[in-house]
mmCIF file of C-alpha atoms in Angstrom:
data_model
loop_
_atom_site.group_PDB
_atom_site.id
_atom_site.type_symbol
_atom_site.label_atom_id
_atom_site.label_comp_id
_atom_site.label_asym_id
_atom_site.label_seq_id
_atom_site.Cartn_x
_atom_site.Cartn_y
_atom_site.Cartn_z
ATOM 1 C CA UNK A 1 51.061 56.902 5.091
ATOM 2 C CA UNK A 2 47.918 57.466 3.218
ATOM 3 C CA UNK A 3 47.825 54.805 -0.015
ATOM 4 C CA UNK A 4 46.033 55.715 -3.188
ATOM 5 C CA UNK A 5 43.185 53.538 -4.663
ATOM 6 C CA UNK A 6 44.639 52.788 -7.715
ATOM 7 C CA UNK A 7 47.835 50.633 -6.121
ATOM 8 C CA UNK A 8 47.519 47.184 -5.573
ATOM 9 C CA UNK A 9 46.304 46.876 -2.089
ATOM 10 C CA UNK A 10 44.970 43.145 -1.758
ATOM 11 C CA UNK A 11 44.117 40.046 -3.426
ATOM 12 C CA UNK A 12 41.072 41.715 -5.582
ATOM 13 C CA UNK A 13 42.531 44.612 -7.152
ATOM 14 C CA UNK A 14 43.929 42.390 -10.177
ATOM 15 C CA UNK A 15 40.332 40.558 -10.976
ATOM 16 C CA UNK A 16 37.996 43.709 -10.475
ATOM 17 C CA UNK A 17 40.274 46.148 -12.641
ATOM 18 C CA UNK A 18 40.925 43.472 -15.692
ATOM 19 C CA UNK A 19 37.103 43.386 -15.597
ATOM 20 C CA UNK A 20 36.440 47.295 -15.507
ATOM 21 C CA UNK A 21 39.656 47.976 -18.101
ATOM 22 C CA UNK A 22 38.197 45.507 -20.655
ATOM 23 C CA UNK A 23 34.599 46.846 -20.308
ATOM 24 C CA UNK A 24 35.778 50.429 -20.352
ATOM 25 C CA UNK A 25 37.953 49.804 -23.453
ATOM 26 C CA UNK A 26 35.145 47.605 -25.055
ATOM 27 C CA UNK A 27 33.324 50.664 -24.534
ATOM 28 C CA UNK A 28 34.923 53.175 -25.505
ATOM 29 C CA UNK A 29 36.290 51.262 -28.507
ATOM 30 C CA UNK A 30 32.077 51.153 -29.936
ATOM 31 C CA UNK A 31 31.759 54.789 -28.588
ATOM 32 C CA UNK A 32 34.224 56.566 -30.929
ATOM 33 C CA UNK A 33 34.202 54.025 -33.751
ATOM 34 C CA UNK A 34 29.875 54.649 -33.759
ATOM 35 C CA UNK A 35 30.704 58.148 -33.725
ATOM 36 C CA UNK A 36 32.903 58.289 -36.377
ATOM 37 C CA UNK A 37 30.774 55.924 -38.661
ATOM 38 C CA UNK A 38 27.825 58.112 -37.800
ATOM 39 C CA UNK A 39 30.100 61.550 -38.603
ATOM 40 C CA UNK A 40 30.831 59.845 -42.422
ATOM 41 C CA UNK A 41 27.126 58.825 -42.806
ATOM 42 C CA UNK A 42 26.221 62.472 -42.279
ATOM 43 C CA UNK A 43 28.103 63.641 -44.993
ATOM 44 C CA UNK A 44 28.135 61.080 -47.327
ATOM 45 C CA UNK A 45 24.503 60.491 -47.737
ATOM 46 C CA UNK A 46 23.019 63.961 -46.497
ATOM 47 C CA UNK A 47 20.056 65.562 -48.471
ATOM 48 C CA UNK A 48 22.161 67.895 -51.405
ATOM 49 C CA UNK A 49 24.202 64.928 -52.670
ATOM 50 C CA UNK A 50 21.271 62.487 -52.538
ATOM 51 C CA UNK A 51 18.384 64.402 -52.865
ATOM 52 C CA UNK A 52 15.919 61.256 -54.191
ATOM 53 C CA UNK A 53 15.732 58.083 -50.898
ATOM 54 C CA UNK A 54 16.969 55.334 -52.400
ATOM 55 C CA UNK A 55 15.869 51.520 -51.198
ATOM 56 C CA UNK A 56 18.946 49.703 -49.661
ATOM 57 C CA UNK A 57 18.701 46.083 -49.583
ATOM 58 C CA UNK A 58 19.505 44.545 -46.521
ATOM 59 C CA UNK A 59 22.536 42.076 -45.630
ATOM 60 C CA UNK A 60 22.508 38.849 -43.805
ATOM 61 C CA UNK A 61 26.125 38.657 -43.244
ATOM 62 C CA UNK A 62 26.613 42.157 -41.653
ATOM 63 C CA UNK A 63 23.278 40.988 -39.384
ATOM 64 C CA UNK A 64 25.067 38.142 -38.345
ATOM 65 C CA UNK A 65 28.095 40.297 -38.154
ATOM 66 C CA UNK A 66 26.818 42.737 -35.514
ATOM 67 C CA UNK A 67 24.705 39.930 -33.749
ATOM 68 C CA UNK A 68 27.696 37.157 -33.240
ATOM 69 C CA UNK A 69 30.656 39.605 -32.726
ATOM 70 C CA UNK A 70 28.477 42.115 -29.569
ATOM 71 C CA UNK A 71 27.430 38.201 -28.137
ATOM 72 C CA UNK A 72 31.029 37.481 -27.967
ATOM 73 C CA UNK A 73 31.900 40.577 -25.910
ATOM 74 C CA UNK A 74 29.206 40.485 -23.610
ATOM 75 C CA UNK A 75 30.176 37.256 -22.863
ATOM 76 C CA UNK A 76 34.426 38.057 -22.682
ATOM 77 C CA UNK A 77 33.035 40.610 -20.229
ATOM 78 C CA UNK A 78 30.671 38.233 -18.000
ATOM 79 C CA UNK A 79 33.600 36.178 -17.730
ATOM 80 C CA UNK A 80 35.915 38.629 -16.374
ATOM 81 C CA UNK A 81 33.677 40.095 -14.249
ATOM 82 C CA UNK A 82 32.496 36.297 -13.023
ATOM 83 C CA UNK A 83 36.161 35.523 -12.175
ATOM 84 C CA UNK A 84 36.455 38.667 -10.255
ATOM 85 C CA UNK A 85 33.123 38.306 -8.243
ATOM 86 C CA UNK A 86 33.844 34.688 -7.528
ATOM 87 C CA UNK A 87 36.560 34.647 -4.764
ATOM 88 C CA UNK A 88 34.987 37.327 -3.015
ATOM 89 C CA UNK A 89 32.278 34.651 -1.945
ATOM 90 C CA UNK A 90 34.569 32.250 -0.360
ATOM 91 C CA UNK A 91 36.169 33.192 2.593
ATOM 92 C CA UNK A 92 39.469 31.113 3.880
ATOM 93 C CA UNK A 93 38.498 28.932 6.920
ATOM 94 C CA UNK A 94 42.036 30.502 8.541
ATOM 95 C CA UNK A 95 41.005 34.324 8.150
ATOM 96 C CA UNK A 96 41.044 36.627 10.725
ATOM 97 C CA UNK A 97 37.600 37.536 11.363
ATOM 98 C CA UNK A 98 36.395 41.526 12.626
ATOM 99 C CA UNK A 99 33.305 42.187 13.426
ATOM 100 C CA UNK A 100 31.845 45.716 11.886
ATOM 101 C CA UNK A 101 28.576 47.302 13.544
ATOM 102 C CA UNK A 102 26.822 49.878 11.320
ATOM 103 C CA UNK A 103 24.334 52.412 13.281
ATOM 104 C CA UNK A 104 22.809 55.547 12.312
ATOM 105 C CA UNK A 105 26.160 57.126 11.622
ATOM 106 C CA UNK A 106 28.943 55.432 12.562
ATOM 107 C CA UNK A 107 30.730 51.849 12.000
ATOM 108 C CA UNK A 108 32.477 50.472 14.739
ATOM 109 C CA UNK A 109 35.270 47.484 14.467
ATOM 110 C CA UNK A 110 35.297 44.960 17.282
ATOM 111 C CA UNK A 111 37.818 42.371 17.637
ATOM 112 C CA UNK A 112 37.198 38.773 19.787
ATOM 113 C CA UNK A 113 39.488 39.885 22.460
ATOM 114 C CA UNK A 114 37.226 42.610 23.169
ATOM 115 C CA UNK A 115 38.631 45.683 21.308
ATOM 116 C CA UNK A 116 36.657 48.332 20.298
ATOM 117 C CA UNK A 117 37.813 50.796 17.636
ATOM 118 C CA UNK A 118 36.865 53.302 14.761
ATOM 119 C CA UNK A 119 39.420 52.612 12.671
ATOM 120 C CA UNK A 120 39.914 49.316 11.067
ATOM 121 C CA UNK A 121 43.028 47.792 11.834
ATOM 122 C CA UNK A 122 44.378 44.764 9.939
ATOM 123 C CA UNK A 123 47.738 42.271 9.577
ATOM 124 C CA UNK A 124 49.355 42.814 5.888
ATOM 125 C CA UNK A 125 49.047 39.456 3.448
ATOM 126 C CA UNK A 126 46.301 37.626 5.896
ATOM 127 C CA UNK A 127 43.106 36.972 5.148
ATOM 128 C CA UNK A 128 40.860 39.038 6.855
ATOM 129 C CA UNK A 129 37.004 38.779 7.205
ATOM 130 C CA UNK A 130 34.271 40.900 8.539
ATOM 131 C CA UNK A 131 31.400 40.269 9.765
ATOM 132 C CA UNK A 132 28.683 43.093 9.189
ATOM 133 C CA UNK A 133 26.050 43.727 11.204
ATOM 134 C CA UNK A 134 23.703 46.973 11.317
ATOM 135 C CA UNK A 135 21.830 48.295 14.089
ATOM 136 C CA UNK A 136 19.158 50.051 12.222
ATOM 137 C CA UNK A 137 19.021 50.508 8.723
ATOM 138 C CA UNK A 138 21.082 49.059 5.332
ATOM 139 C CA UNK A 139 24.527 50.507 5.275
ATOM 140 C CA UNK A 140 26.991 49.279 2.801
ATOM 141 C CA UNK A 141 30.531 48.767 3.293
ATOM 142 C CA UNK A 142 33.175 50.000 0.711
ATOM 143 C CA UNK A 143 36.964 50.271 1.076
ATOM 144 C CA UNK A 144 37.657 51.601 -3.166
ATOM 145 C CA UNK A 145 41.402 50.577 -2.271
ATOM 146 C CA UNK A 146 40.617 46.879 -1.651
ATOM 147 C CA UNK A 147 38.328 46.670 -4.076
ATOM 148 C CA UNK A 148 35.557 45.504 -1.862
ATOM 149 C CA UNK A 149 31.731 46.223 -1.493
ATOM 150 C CA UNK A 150 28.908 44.834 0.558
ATOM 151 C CA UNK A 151 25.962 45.819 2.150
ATOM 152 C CA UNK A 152 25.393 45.591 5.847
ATOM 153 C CA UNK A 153 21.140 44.420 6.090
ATOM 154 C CA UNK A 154 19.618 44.892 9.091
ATOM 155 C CA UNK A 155 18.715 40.623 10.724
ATOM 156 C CA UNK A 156 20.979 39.473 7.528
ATOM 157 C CA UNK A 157 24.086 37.863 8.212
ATOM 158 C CA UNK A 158 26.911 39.165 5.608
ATOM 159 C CA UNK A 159 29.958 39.398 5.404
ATOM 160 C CA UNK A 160 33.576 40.285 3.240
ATOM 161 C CA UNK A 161 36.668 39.007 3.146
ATOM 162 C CA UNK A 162 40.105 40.334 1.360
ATOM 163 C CA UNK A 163 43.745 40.021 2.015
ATOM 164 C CA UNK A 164 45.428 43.012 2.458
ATOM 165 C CA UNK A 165 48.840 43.109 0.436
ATOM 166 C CA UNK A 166 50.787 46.858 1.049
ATOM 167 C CA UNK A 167 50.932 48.860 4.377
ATOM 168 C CA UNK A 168 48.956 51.738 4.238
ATOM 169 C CA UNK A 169 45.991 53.981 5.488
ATOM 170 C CA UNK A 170 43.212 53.224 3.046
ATOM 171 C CA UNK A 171 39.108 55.102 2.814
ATOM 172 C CA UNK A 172 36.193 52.768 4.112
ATOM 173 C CA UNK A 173 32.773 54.797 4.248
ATOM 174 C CA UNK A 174 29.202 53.879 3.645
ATOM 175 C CA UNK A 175 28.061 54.009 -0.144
ATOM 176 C CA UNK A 176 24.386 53.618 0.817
ATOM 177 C CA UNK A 177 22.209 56.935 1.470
ATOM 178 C CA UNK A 178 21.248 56.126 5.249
ATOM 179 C CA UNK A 179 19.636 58.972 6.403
ATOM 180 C CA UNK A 180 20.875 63.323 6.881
ATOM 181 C CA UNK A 181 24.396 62.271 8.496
ATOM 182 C CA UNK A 182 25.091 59.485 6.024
ATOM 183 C CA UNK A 183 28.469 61.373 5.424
ATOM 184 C CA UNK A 184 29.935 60.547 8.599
ATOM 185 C CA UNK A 185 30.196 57.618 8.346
ATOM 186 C CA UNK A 186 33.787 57.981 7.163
ATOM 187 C CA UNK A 187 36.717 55.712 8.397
ATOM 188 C CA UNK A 188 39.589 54.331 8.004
ATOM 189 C CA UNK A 189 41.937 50.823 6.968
ATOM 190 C CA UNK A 190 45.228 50.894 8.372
ATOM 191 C CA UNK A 191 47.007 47.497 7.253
ATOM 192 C CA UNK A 192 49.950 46.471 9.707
ATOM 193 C CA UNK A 193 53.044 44.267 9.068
ATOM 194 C CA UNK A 194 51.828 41.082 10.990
ATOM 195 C CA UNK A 195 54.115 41.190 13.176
ATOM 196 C CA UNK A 196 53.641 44.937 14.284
ATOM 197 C CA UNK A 197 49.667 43.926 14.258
ATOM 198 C CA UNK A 198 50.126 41.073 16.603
ATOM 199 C CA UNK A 199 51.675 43.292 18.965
ATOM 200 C CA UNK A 200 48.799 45.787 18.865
ATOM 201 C CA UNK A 201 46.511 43.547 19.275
ATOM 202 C CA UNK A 202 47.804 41.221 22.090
ATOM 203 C CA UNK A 203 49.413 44.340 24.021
ATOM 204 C CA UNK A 204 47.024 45.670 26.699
ATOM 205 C CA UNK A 205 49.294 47.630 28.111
ATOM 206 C CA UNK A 206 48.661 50.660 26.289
ATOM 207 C CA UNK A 207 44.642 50.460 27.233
ATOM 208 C CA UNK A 208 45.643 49.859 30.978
ATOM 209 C CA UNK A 209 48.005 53.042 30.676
ATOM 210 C CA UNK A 210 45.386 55.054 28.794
ATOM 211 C CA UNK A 211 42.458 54.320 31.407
ATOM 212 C CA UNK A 212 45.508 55.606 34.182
ATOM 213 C CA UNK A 213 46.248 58.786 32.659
ATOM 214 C CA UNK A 214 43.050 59.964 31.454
ATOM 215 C CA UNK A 215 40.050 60.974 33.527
ATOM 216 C CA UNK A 216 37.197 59.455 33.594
ATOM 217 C CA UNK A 217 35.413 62.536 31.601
ATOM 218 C CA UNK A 218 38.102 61.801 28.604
ATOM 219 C CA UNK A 219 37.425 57.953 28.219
ATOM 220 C CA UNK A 220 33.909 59.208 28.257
ATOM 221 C CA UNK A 221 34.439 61.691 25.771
ATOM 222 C CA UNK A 222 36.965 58.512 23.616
ATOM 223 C CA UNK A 223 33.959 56.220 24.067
ATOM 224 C CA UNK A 224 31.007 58.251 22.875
ATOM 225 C CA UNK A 225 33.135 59.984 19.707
ATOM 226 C CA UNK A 226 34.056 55.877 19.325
ATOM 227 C CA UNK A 227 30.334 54.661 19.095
ATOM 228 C CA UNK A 228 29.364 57.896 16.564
ATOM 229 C CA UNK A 229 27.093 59.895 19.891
ATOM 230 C CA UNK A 230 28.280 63.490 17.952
ATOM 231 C CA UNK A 231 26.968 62.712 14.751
ATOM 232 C CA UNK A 232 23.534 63.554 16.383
ATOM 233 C CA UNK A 233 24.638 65.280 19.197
ATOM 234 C CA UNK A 234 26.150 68.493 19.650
ATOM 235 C CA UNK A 235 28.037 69.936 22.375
ATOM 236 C CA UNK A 236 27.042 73.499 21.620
ATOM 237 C CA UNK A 237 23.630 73.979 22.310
ATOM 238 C CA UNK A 238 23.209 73.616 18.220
ATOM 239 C CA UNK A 239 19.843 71.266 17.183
ATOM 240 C CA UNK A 240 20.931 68.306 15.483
ATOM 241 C CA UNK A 241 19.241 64.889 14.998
ATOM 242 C CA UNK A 242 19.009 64.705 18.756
ATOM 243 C CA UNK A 243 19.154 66.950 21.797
ATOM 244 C CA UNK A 244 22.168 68.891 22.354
ATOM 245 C CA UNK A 245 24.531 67.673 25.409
ATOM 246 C CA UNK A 246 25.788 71.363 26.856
ATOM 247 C CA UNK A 247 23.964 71.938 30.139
ATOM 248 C CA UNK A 248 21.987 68.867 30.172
ATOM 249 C CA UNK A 249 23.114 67.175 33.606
ATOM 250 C CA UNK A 250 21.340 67.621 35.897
ATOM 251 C CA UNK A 251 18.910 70.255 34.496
ATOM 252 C CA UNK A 252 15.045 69.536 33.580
ATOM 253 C CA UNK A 253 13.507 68.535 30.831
ATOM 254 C CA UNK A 254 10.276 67.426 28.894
ATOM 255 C CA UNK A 255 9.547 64.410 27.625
ATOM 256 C CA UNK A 256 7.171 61.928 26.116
ATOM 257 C CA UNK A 257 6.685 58.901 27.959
ATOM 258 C CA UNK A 258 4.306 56.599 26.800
ATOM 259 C CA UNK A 259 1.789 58.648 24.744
ATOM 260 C CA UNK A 260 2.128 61.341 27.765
ATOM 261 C CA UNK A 261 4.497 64.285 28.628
ATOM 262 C CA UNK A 262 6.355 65.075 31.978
ATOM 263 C CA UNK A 263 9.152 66.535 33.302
ATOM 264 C CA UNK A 264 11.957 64.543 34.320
ATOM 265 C CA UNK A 265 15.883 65.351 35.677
ATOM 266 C CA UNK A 266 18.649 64.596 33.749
ATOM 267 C CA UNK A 267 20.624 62.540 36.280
ATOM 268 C CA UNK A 268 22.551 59.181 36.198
ATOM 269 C CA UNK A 269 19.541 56.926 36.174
ATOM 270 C CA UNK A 270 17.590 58.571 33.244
ATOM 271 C CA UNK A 271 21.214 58.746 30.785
ATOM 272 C CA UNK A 272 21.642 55.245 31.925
ATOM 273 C CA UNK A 273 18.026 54.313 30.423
ATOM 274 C CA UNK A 274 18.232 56.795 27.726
ATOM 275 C CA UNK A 275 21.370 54.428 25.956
ATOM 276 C CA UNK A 276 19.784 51.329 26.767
ATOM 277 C CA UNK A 277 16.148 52.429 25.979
ATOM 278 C CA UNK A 278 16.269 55.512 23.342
ATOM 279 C CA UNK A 279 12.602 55.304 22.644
ATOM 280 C CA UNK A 280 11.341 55.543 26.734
ATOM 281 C CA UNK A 281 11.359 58.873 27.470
ATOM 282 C CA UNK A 282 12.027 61.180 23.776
ATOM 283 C CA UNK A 283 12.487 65.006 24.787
ATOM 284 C CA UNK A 284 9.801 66.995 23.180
ATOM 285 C CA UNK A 285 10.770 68.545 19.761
ATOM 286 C CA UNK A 286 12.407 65.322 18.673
ATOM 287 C CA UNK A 287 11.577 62.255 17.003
ATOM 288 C CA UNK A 288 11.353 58.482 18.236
ATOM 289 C CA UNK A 289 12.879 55.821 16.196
ATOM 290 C CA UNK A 290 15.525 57.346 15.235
ATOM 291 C CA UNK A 291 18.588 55.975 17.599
ATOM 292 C CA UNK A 292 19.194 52.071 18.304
ATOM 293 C CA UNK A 293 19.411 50.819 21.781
ATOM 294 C CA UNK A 294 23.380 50.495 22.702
ATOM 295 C CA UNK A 295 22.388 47.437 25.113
ATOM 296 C CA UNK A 296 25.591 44.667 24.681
ATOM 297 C CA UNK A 297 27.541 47.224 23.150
ATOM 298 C CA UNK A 298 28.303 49.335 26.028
ATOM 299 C CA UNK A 299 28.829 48.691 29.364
ATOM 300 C CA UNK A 300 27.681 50.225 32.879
ATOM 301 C CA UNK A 301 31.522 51.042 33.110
ATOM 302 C CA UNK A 302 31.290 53.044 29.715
ATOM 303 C CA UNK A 303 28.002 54.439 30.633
ATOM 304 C CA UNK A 304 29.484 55.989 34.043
ATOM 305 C CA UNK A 305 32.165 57.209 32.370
ATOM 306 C CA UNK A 306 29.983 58.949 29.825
ATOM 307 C CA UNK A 307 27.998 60.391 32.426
ATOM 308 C CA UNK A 308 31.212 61.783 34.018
ATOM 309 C CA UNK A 309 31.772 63.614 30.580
ATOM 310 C CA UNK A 310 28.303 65.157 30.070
ATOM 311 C CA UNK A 311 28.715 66.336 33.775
ATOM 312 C CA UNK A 312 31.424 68.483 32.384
ATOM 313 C CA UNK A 313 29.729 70.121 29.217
ATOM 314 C CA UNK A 314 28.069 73.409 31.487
#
């Protein structure tokens, strides 16, 4: 059930929108009253029916007019938009806190009993805080529904909070330009009753029966489209950001090691350091730099299942 951004989704919406009505009506109040006044000027006082300038004396009241009355409003709307921005500051000691790693293009949400997903997932009418973190570059974080922005710096600890208050699928995405696949970085909210998010979240049943039925190629393939690998990757043989993954196991390849070029095989040992070390051995035609190591985030578990994927892209 996909929930449009203009309902009342969590404890923000009210705040932010009284703030952006009265500025917008503030605005567009002066916009069509100026133009109207300007309109009258035109024709009252153009050039045939005053052909000879005439010296107007100025007014003190109508200075103090437009000088006390403009004060006023800029203040009415500082202290709307103060009252929204406030809360958002404060998170409650009792929220339920979600970590968010951004990376060249992807966010990921992990959860403290080890959960790792690409969609955020969150209990209805509890306060929920996240913790951002970025791997690389600034990212910002922006779910329109919630009414929530903040930007994710790389060594700064931030962070947002909101309470979510209908069930729904909301937007999240990135709102700053991060580099060619900033785009992707498109997810999703989906708020829970708390009682069906409990569930979800305690239950490990369904990831025990998941790692039964598939094959270890498919978890690989879950894991790497979890953790963002085909935003620079392609399966295809297509040039992306980074070297395509069709017929790369186990075939040779060039690459630049230290200043110097050899030829290495693709095999367990070199995709293994490739994650943990991206910048050790770059194949020749791309650039280093350009993807974070994924040591603590994955495992040698996920990494042999990821090689058992590749394996499988001829």
């Amino acid at each position: 059930m996909y929930i449009l951004a203009s309902t009342q989704a969590s404890n923000f919406v009210a705040g932010v929108d009284r703030a952006f009505i009265f500025i917008l009506a503030v605005s567009f109040f002066f916009l069509i009253s100026l133009t109207a006044v300007m309109i009258y000027f035109i024709f009252k006082y153009n050039r045939k029916r005053h052909p000879k300038a005439v010296q107007i004396k100025g007014s003190n009241l109508l200075e103090l007019i437009w000088t006390i009355i403009p004060t006023i409003l800029v203040l009415i709307m500082f202290y709307y938009g103060w009252a929204g921005w406030k809360p958002m500051k404060t998170a409650p000691e009792d929220s339920f806190e979600i970590t968010v790693v951004g990376r060249m293009w992807n966010f990921t949400f992990e959860y403290d009993n080890g959960r790792r997903t690409d969609t955020l997932f969150v209990p209805k009418d509890q306060p929920v805080k996240l913790n951002l973190r970025s791997m690389d570059v600034i990212h910002s974080v922006f779910i329109p529904a919630f009414r929530v922005k903040e930007d994710v710096v790389p060594g700064s600890e931030k962070f947002l909070w909101f309470t979510p208050t209908n069930e729904g699928i909301y937007e999240l995405f990135c709102t700053e330009y991060c580099g060619l696949q900033h785009s992707y970085m498109y997810n999703w909210v989906k708020v829970m009753p708390e009682e069906e998010f409990n569930k979800w979240y305690t239950d490990t049943t369904q990831q025990v029966a998941s790692a039964e039925i598939d094959s270890p190629a498919a978890a690989g393939k879950r894991i790497m489209t979890n953790i963002g690998c085909f935003a620079c990757h392609s399966v295809d043989g297509s040039k992306i950001i980074g070297p395509s993954f069709k017929g790369i196991y186990g075939h040779d390849v060039t690459v630049k090691s230290g200043g110097s070029e050899r030829t290495i095989t693709v095999d367990d040992a070199y995709i293994k350091r490739s994650i943990y070390e991206p910048d050790a051995d770059v194949v020749d035609g791309f650039n280093r730099g350009l993807m974070q190591s994924y040591q603590g985030q994955l495992s040698d578990s996920d990494i042999e299942q990821i090689i058992e994927y590749l394996k499988t892209l001829e």
